[in-house]
Amino acid sequence: MRSLQARKFFELEPAAAVMALDEAVGNWPAMSARQTALLKWLLQSLAYWEVGYPLAVELRDHVRSLLPQLARRALEDDAFTRPGLHPAHRVLDTLQADAVGWQPGMGRAGDTLLGNLQSAIESLREALEHGDDSALDALAAGLEKSAIAEERRNLRMVQRLAEKARGHQKTAAARARAAQMINTVLSRHSLPAQVGHFIRGPWYDSVRLVLLKFGEQSPQWRQVSTITDELAHSLQPDAVSPEEDEQRALWLARIKRLPGELRDYLLSLQHDEEAVSEAVGLIEFSHLRLLRQQPLQLYPVEPLPVEGPADQDRSIPGTIARLDTGQWFLVQGDGERGAARVQLALKQDESQELLFANRAGMKAFSLGYAEFDAALSRKTARELQRGGSFSLCLMRAAGITTVEQLRALAEPPPRSDSGGTAPTSATPDAAPPPERHARASATDALRDPLDGDPGLPPEQDFAAGDNPPEPEPLGLATGTWMGFHDCDPPMLARLAAHDRERGMYIFVNRQGLKLRQLSNADLLALAERNLVDIFEARSSFNDHVRRLKSDTPG
């Protein structure tokens, strides 16, 4: 370690440090082959972590400064080779999940978050330097607890933002629908100028309020639509004929009823009785002129503006349909907007818009479906994965990418001809093989952290001596950890529930927060394409997949 530090080895980026280590193998006698393999494993894990789960540069540099302490712990502590179980792994997993949305320029909320993250990094550094396991355990537990509380606070803020956006969307939809209804009537009739002004003003505002309050399927909406049509028709010269008694009687009944109906639905003027009387008086005066057979000056009325293009394509791109609220993205901006770390807060199918929030739960910006779909295709927008990130990269650097490799590690080691245990290697590039206890810890690393996760609610765990939950139809038990390779970077998730009625599997992260949901067919399709790994040696999922594929009707 002293030789490494003398060469400023830890000032290199992890990927460059791996190459420097490869070039220097054999030149540093202070390091054994086993130590070299362990250090390379750690560096490769950090390189995967920085690329697959990127943080803002300021935070990345703070985390990278932990490399000397992490390297010393990896070389001196056999427990460090067990991804997900060591408290330092849990701390880094939680820090990444908590910091994924931080970026400069977030104001006071961002400064507070940055201070908390930097404090946690320094606490981790101090605990690693002193080899204080109890301090590491306490730090990991405290960070996980505070992260859950912060996630809930952020969720409440995002939900308020989404509700506000839904309200704006509902209001805009009501404006557009009310304008469409009134424009249909105006397109068929010319009206007195003052009546046209009334319909485009107070009456339009009142119609919008009726639609917002009662909805488009309500009798109130049907009634205001009828009133609008009858009002315009009642002011036409041919609406009343002195020669036809029946038509005149109908017209008289209509103009007698209209003032009261207008008063009932003039919601925009309900607190101004004088304005209501003045507006209704204009209508009554026009009717009186017609009754006296006095001509009205009629003019075409300009239609109301309707928001949004009428011929907008309502089809939803497949990439957009698969998005879930709560996902984080890094979106490269153009013009005044730079790169932004944002969370999807709301999908608005009606307006074909996506609403994004920042880490403080405030609105960042909105993008159209087509625009964001194009950004994903151009790679100017990418998803930011979170949850178990560092632990997953440790496994990836060890070459554990399939269920078969996991089960091979979980099986008892073969016996040699002399009766001893035949040496095997659990990590790539390790020569000579590590000692028996080191190999056992690597085996446990891929099993133990996935069997009992303290970050999930206790009712989702079960003791080693208890009976596991009843297997699901595809051979998956609740609590099973799975690695998904249909996304970049790969996702580590735990099966939280199976909705049998909808045929959906729901997966969560270490904090119990939903990551994704898949149907039975989708999950089976991923398994058939070898895009999903089951990190659970007891699972019979692959056997079920093979059996389902081999079963044919008849």
Coordinates of N, CA, C and O in Angstrom, one line a residue, residues 82-184:
R82 N -17.7 -9.9 0.2 CA -19.1 -10.3 0.2 C -20.0 -9.2 -0.2 O -20.5 -8.4 0.6
P83 N -20.2 -9.0 -1.5 CA -21.0 -7.8 -2.0 C -22.4 -7.7 -1.3 O -23.1 -8.7 -1.3
G84 N -22.7 -6.5 -0.9 CA -24.0 -6.3 -0.3 C -24.1 -6.5 1.2 O -25.0 -6.0 1.9
L85 N -23.2 -7.3 1.7 CA -23.2 -7.6 3.2 C -22.4 -6.7 4.0 O -22.7 -6.3 5.1
H86 N -21.2 -6.3 3.4 CA -20.3 -5.4 4.2 C -21.0 -4.1 4.4 O -21.6 -3.5 3.4
P87 N -20.9 -3.5 5.6 CA -21.6 -2.2 5.8 C -21.1 -1.1 4.9 O -21.8 -0.2 4.5
A88 N -19.8 -1.2 4.4 CA -19.3 -0.1 3.5 C -20.0 -0.2 2.2 O -20.3 0.8 1.5
H89 N -20.3 -1.4 1.7 CA -21.1 -1.6 0.5 C -22.5 -1.0 0.6 O -23.0 -0.3 -0.3
R90 N -23.1 -1.2 1.8 CA -24.4 -0.7 2.0 C -24.4 0.9 2.0 O -25.3 1.5 1.5
V91 N -23.3 1.4 2.6 CA -23.2 2.9 2.7 C -23.1 3.4 1.2 O -23.8 4.4 0.9
L92 N -22.3 2.8 0.4 CA -22.1 3.3 -1.0 C -23.4 3.1 -1.8 O -23.7 4.0 -2.6
D93 N -24.0 2.0 -1.6 CA -25.3 1.8 -2.3 C -26.3 2.9 -1.9 O -27.0 3.4 -2.8
T94 N -26.4 3.2 -0.7 CA -27.4 4.2 -0.2 C -27.0 5.6 -0.7 O -27.8 6.4 -1.1
L95 N -25.7 5.9 -0.6 CA -25.2 7.2 -1.1 C -25.5 7.4 -2.5 O -26.0 8.5 -2.9
Q96 N -25.3 6.4 -3.4 CA -25.6 6.6 -4.8 C -27.1 6.8 -5.0 O -27.5 7.7 -5.8
A97 N -27.9 6.0 -4.4 CA -29.3 6.2 -4.5 C -29.8 7.5 -4.1 O -30.7 8.1 -4.7
D98 N -29.2 8.0 -3.0 CA -29.6 9.3 -2.5 C -29.1 10.5 -3.3 O -29.7 11.6 -3.4
A99 N -27.9 10.3 -3.9 CA -27.3 11.4 -4.6 C -27.6 11.4 -6.1 O -27.1 12.3 -6.8
V100 N -28.3 10.5 -6.6 CA -28.5 10.4 -8.1 C -29.1 11.6 -8.7 O -28.9 12.0 -9.8
G101 N -29.9 12.3 -7.9 CA -30.6 13.5 -8.4 C -29.9 14.8 -8.1 O -30.4 15.9 -8.5
W102 N -28.8 14.8 -7.4 CA -28.1 16.0 -7.0 C -27.3 16.6 -8.1 O -26.7 15.9 -8.9
Q103 N -27.4 17.9 -8.3 CA -26.5 18.6 -9.3 C -26.4 20.1 -8.8 O -27.2 20.6 -8.0
P104 N -25.3 20.7 -9.2 CA -25.1 22.1 -8.8 C -26.3 23.0 -9.2 O -27.0 22.7 -10.2
G105 N -26.5 24.1 -8.5 CA -27.5 25.1 -8.8 C -28.9 24.8 -8.3 O -29.9 25.3 -8.8
M106 N -29.0 23.9 -7.3 CA -30.3 23.5 -6.8 C -30.7 24.4 -5.6 O -31.8 24.2 -5.0
G107 N -29.9 25.4 -5.3 CA -30.3 26.3 -4.2 C -30.1 25.8 -2.8 O -29.3 24.9 -2.6
R108 N -30.9 26.3 -1.9 CA -30.7 25.9 -0.5 C -30.9 24.4 -0.3 O -30.1 23.7 0.5
A109 N -31.9 23.8 -0.9 CA -32.2 22.4 -0.7 C -31.0 21.5 -1.3 O -30.6 20.6 -0.6
G110 N -30.4 22.0 -2.4 CA -29.3 21.3 -2.9 C -28.0 21.4 -2.0 O -27.3 20.4 -1.9
D111 N -27.9 22.6 -1.4 CA -26.7 22.8 -0.5 C -26.8 21.9 0.7 O -25.9 21.3 1.2
T112 N -28.1 21.8 1.2 CA -28.3 20.9 2.4 C -28.0 19.4 2.1 O -27.3 18.7 2.8
L113 N -28.5 19.0 0.9 CA -28.3 17.6 0.5 C -26.8 17.3 0.3 O -26.3 16.3 0.7
L114 N -26.1 18.3 -0.4 CA -24.7 18.1 -0.6 C -23.9 18.0 0.7 O -23.0 17.2 0.9
G115 N -24.3 18.9 1.7 CA -23.6 18.8 3.0 C -23.8 17.5 3.7 O -22.9 16.9 4.3
N116 N -25.0 17.0 3.6 CA -25.3 15.7 4.2 C -24.5 14.5 3.5 O -24.0 13.7 4.2
L117 N -24.4 14.6 2.2 CA -23.7 13.6 1.5 C -22.2 13.6 1.8 O -21.5 12.6 2.0
Q118 N -21.6 14.8 1.8 CA -20.2 15.0 2.1 C -19.9 14.6 3.6 O -18.9 13.9 3.8
S119 N -20.8 14.8 4.5 CA -20.6 14.4 5.9 C -20.7 12.9 5.9 O -19.8 12.3 6.7
A120 N -21.6 12.2 5.2 CA -21.6 10.8 5.2 C -20.3 10.2 4.6 O -19.8 9.2 5.1
I121 N -19.8 10.8 3.6 CA -18.6 10.3 2.9 C -17.4 10.4 3.9 O -16.6 9.5 4.1
E122 N -17.3 11.6 4.6 CA -16.2 11.7 5.6 C -16.4 10.7 6.8 O -15.4 10.2 7.3
S123 N -17.6 10.5 7.2 CA -17.8 9.5 8.3 C -17.4 8.1 7.8 O -16.8 7.3 8.6
L124 N -17.7 7.8 6.5 CA -17.3 6.5 6.0 C -15.8 6.4 5.9 O -15.2 5.4 6.3
R125 N -15.1 7.5 5.5 CA -13.6 7.5 5.5 C -13.0 7.3 6.9 O -12.1 6.5 7.0
E126 N -13.6 8.0 7.8 CA -13.0 7.8 9.2 C -13.2 6.4 9.8 O -12.3 5.9 10.4
A127 N -14.4 5.9 9.5 CA -14.7 4.5 10.0 C -13.8 3.5 9.3 O -13.3 2.5 9.9
L128 N -13.5 3.7 8.0 CA -12.7 2.7 7.3 C -11.2 2.9 7.8 O -10.5 1.9 7.9
E129 N -10.8 4.1 8.0 CA -9.4 4.3 8.5 C -9.1 3.7 9.8 O -8.1 3.1 10.1
H130 N -10.1 3.7 10.7 CA -10.0 3.2 12.1 C -10.4 1.7 12.2 O -10.3 1.1 13.3
G131 N -10.9 1.2 11.1 CA -11.3 -0.2 11.1 C -12.5 -0.4 12.1 O -12.6 -1.5 12.7
D132 N -13.3 0.5 12.3 CA -14.4 0.5 13.3 C -15.7 -0.1 12.6 O -16.4 0.6 12.0
D133 N -15.9 -1.4 12.8 CA -17.0 -2.1 12.2 C -18.3 -1.6 12.8 O -19.3 -1.5 12.1
S134 N -18.3 -1.3 14.1 CA -19.6 -0.9 14.7 C -20.0 0.5 14.2 O -21.2 0.8 14.0
A135 N -19.0 1.3 14.0 CA -19.3 2.7 13.4 C -19.8 2.5 11.9 O -20.7 3.2 11.5
L136 N -19.2 1.6 11.2 CA -19.7 1.3 9.8 C -21.1 0.8 9.8 O -22.0 1.3 9.0
D137 N -21.5 -0.1 10.7 CA -22.8 -0.6 10.8 C -23.8 0.5 11.2 O -24.9 0.6 10.6
A138 N -23.4 1.3 12.2 CA -24.3 2.4 12.6 C -24.5 3.4 11.5 O -25.6 3.9 11.2
L139 N -23.4 3.7 10.7 CA -23.5 4.6 9.6 C -24.4 4.1 8.5 O -25.3 4.8 8.0
A140 N -24.3 2.8 8.2 CA -25.1 2.2 7.1 C -26.6 2.2 7.5 O -27.4 2.6 6.7
A141 N -26.8 1.8 8.8 CA -28.2 1.8 9.2 C -28.8 3.2 9.3 O -30.0 3.4 8.9
G142 N -28.0 4.1 9.8 CA -28.5 5.5 9.8 C -28.8 6.1 8.5 O -29.8 6.8 8.3
L143 N -27.9 5.9 7.5 CA -28.1 6.4 6.2 C -29.3 5.8 5.5 O -30.1 6.4 4.8
E144 N -29.5 4.4 5.7 CA -30.7 3.8 5.1 C -32.0 4.3 5.7 O -32.9 4.5 4.9
K145 N -32.0 4.6 7.0 CA -33.2 5.1 7.6 C -33.5 6.5 7.1 O -34.6 6.9 6.8
S146 N -32.4 7.4 7.1 CA -32.7 8.8 6.6 C -33.0 8.8 5.2 O -33.8 9.7 4.7
A147 N -32.4 7.9 4.4 CA -32.7 7.8 2.9 C -34.2 7.5 2.7 O -34.8 8.1 1.8
I148 N -34.7 6.6 3.5 CA -36.2 6.2 3.4 C -37.0 7.4 3.7 O -38.0 7.8 3.0
A149 N -36.7 8.1 4.8 CA -37.4 9.3 5.2 C -37.3 10.4 4.1 O -38.4 11.1 3.8
E150 N -36.1 10.6 3.5 CA -36.0 11.6 2.5 C -36.7 11.2 1.2 O -37.3 12.1 0.6
E151 N -36.8 9.9 0.9 CA -37.5 9.5 -0.2 C -39.0 9.7 -0.1 O -39.7 10.1 -1.0
R152 N -39.5 9.5 1.1 CA -40.9 9.8 1.3 C -41.2 11.2 1.2 O -42.3 11.6 0.7
R153 N -40.3 12.1 1.8 CA -40.5 13.5 1.7 C -40.5 14.0 0.2 O -41.4 14.7 -0.2
N154 N -39.6 13.4 -0.6 CA -39.5 13.8 -2.0 C -40.7 13.3 -2.7 O -41.2 14.0 -3.6
L155 N -41.2 12.1 -2.3 CA -42.4 11.6 -3.0 C -43.6 12.5 -2.8 O -44.4 12.7 -3.7
R156 N -43.7 13.0 -1.5 CA -44.9 13.9 -1.2 C -44.8 15.2 -2.1 O -45.8 15.6 -2.6
M157 N -43.5 15.7 -2.2 CA -43.4 16.9 -3.0 C -43.7 16.6 -4.5 O -44.4 17.4 -5.1
V158 N -43.2 15.5 -5.0 CA -43.5 15.2 -6.4 C -45.0 14.9 -6.6 O -45.6 15.3 -7.6
Q159 N -45.6 14.3 -5.6 CA -47.1 14.1 -5.8 C -47.9 15.4 -5.8 O -48.8 15.5 -6.6
R160 N -47.4 16.3 -5.0 CA -48.1 17.6 -5.0 C -47.9 18.3 -6.3 O -48.8 18.9 -6.9
L161 N -46.7 18.2 -6.9 CA -46.4 18.8 -8.2 C -47.2 18.1 -9.3 O -47.8 18.8 -10.1
A162 N -47.4 16.8 -9.2 CA -48.2 16.1 -10.2 C -49.7 16.5 -10.1 O -50.3 16.6 -11.1
E163 N -50.2 16.6 -8.8 CA -51.6 17.0 -8.6 C -51.8 18.4 -9.2 O -52.8 18.6 -9.8
K164 N -50.9 19.3 -9.0 CA -51.0 20.6 -9.5 C -51.0 20.6 -11.0 O -51.8 21.3 -11.7
A165 N -50.1 19.8 -11.6 CA -50.1 19.6 -13.1 C -51.4 19.0 -13.6 O -51.9 19.4 -14.7
R166 N -51.9 18.0 -12.9 CA -53.2 17.4 -13.3 C -54.3 18.5 -13.3 O -55.2 18.5 -14.2
G167 N -54.3 19.3 -12.3 CA -55.3 20.4 -12.2 C -55.2 21.4 -13.4 O -56.2 21.7 -14.0
H168 N -53.9 21.7 -13.7 CA -53.7 22.6 -14.9 C -54.2 21.9 -16.2 O -54.8 22.5 -17.1
Q169 N -53.9 20.6 -16.3 CA -54.3 19.9 -17.5 C -55.8 19.8 -17.6 O -56.4 19.9 -18.6
K170 N -56.4 19.6 -16.4 CA -57.9 19.5 -16.4 C -58.5 20.8 -16.8 O -59.5 20.9 -17.5
T171 N -57.9 21.9 -16.3 CA -58.4 23.2 -16.6 C -58.3 23.5 -18.1 O -59.2 24.1 -18.7
A172 N -57.1 23.2 -18.6 CA -56.8 23.4 -20.1 C -57.8 22.6 -20.9 O -58.3 23.1 -21.9
A173 N -58.0 21.3 -20.5 CA -59.0 20.5 -21.2 C -60.4 21.1 -21.2 O -61.1 21.0 -22.2
A174 N -60.8 21.6 -20.0 CA -62.1 22.2 -19.9 C -62.2 23.4 -20.8 O -63.3 23.7 -21.4
R175 N -61.2 24.3 -20.9 CA -61.2 25.4 -21.7 C -61.4 25.0 -23.2 O -62.2 25.6 -23.9
A176 N -60.6 24.0 -23.6 CA -60.7 23.5 -25.0 C -62.0 23.0 -25.3 O -62.6 23.3 -26.4
R177 N -62.6 22.1 -24.4 CA -63.9 21.5 -24.7 C -65.0 22.5 -24.7 O -65.9 22.5 -25.6
A178 N -65.0 23.5 -23.8 CA -66.0 24.5 -23.7 C -65.9 25.4 -25.0 O -67.0 25.7 -25.6
A179 N -64.7 25.7 -25.4 CA -64.5 26.5 -26.6 C -65.0 25.7 -27.9 O -65.7 26.3 -28.7
Q180 N -64.8 24.5 -27.9 CA -65.3 23.7 -29.1 C -66.8 23.6 -29.1 O -67.4 23.8 -30.2
M181 N -67.4 23.5 -28.0 CA -68.9 23.4 -28.0 C -69.5 24.8 -28.4 O -70.4 24.8 -29.3
I182 N -68.9 25.9 -27.9 CA -69.4 27.2 -28.2 C -69.1 27.5 -29.7 O -70.0 28.1 -30.4
N183 N -67.9 27.2 -30.1 CA -67.6 27.4 -31.5 C -68.5 26.7 -32.5 O -68.8 27.2 -33.6
T184 N -68.9 25.5 -32.2 CA -69.9 24.8 -33.0 C -71.2 25.6 -33.2 O -71.8 25.7 -34.3

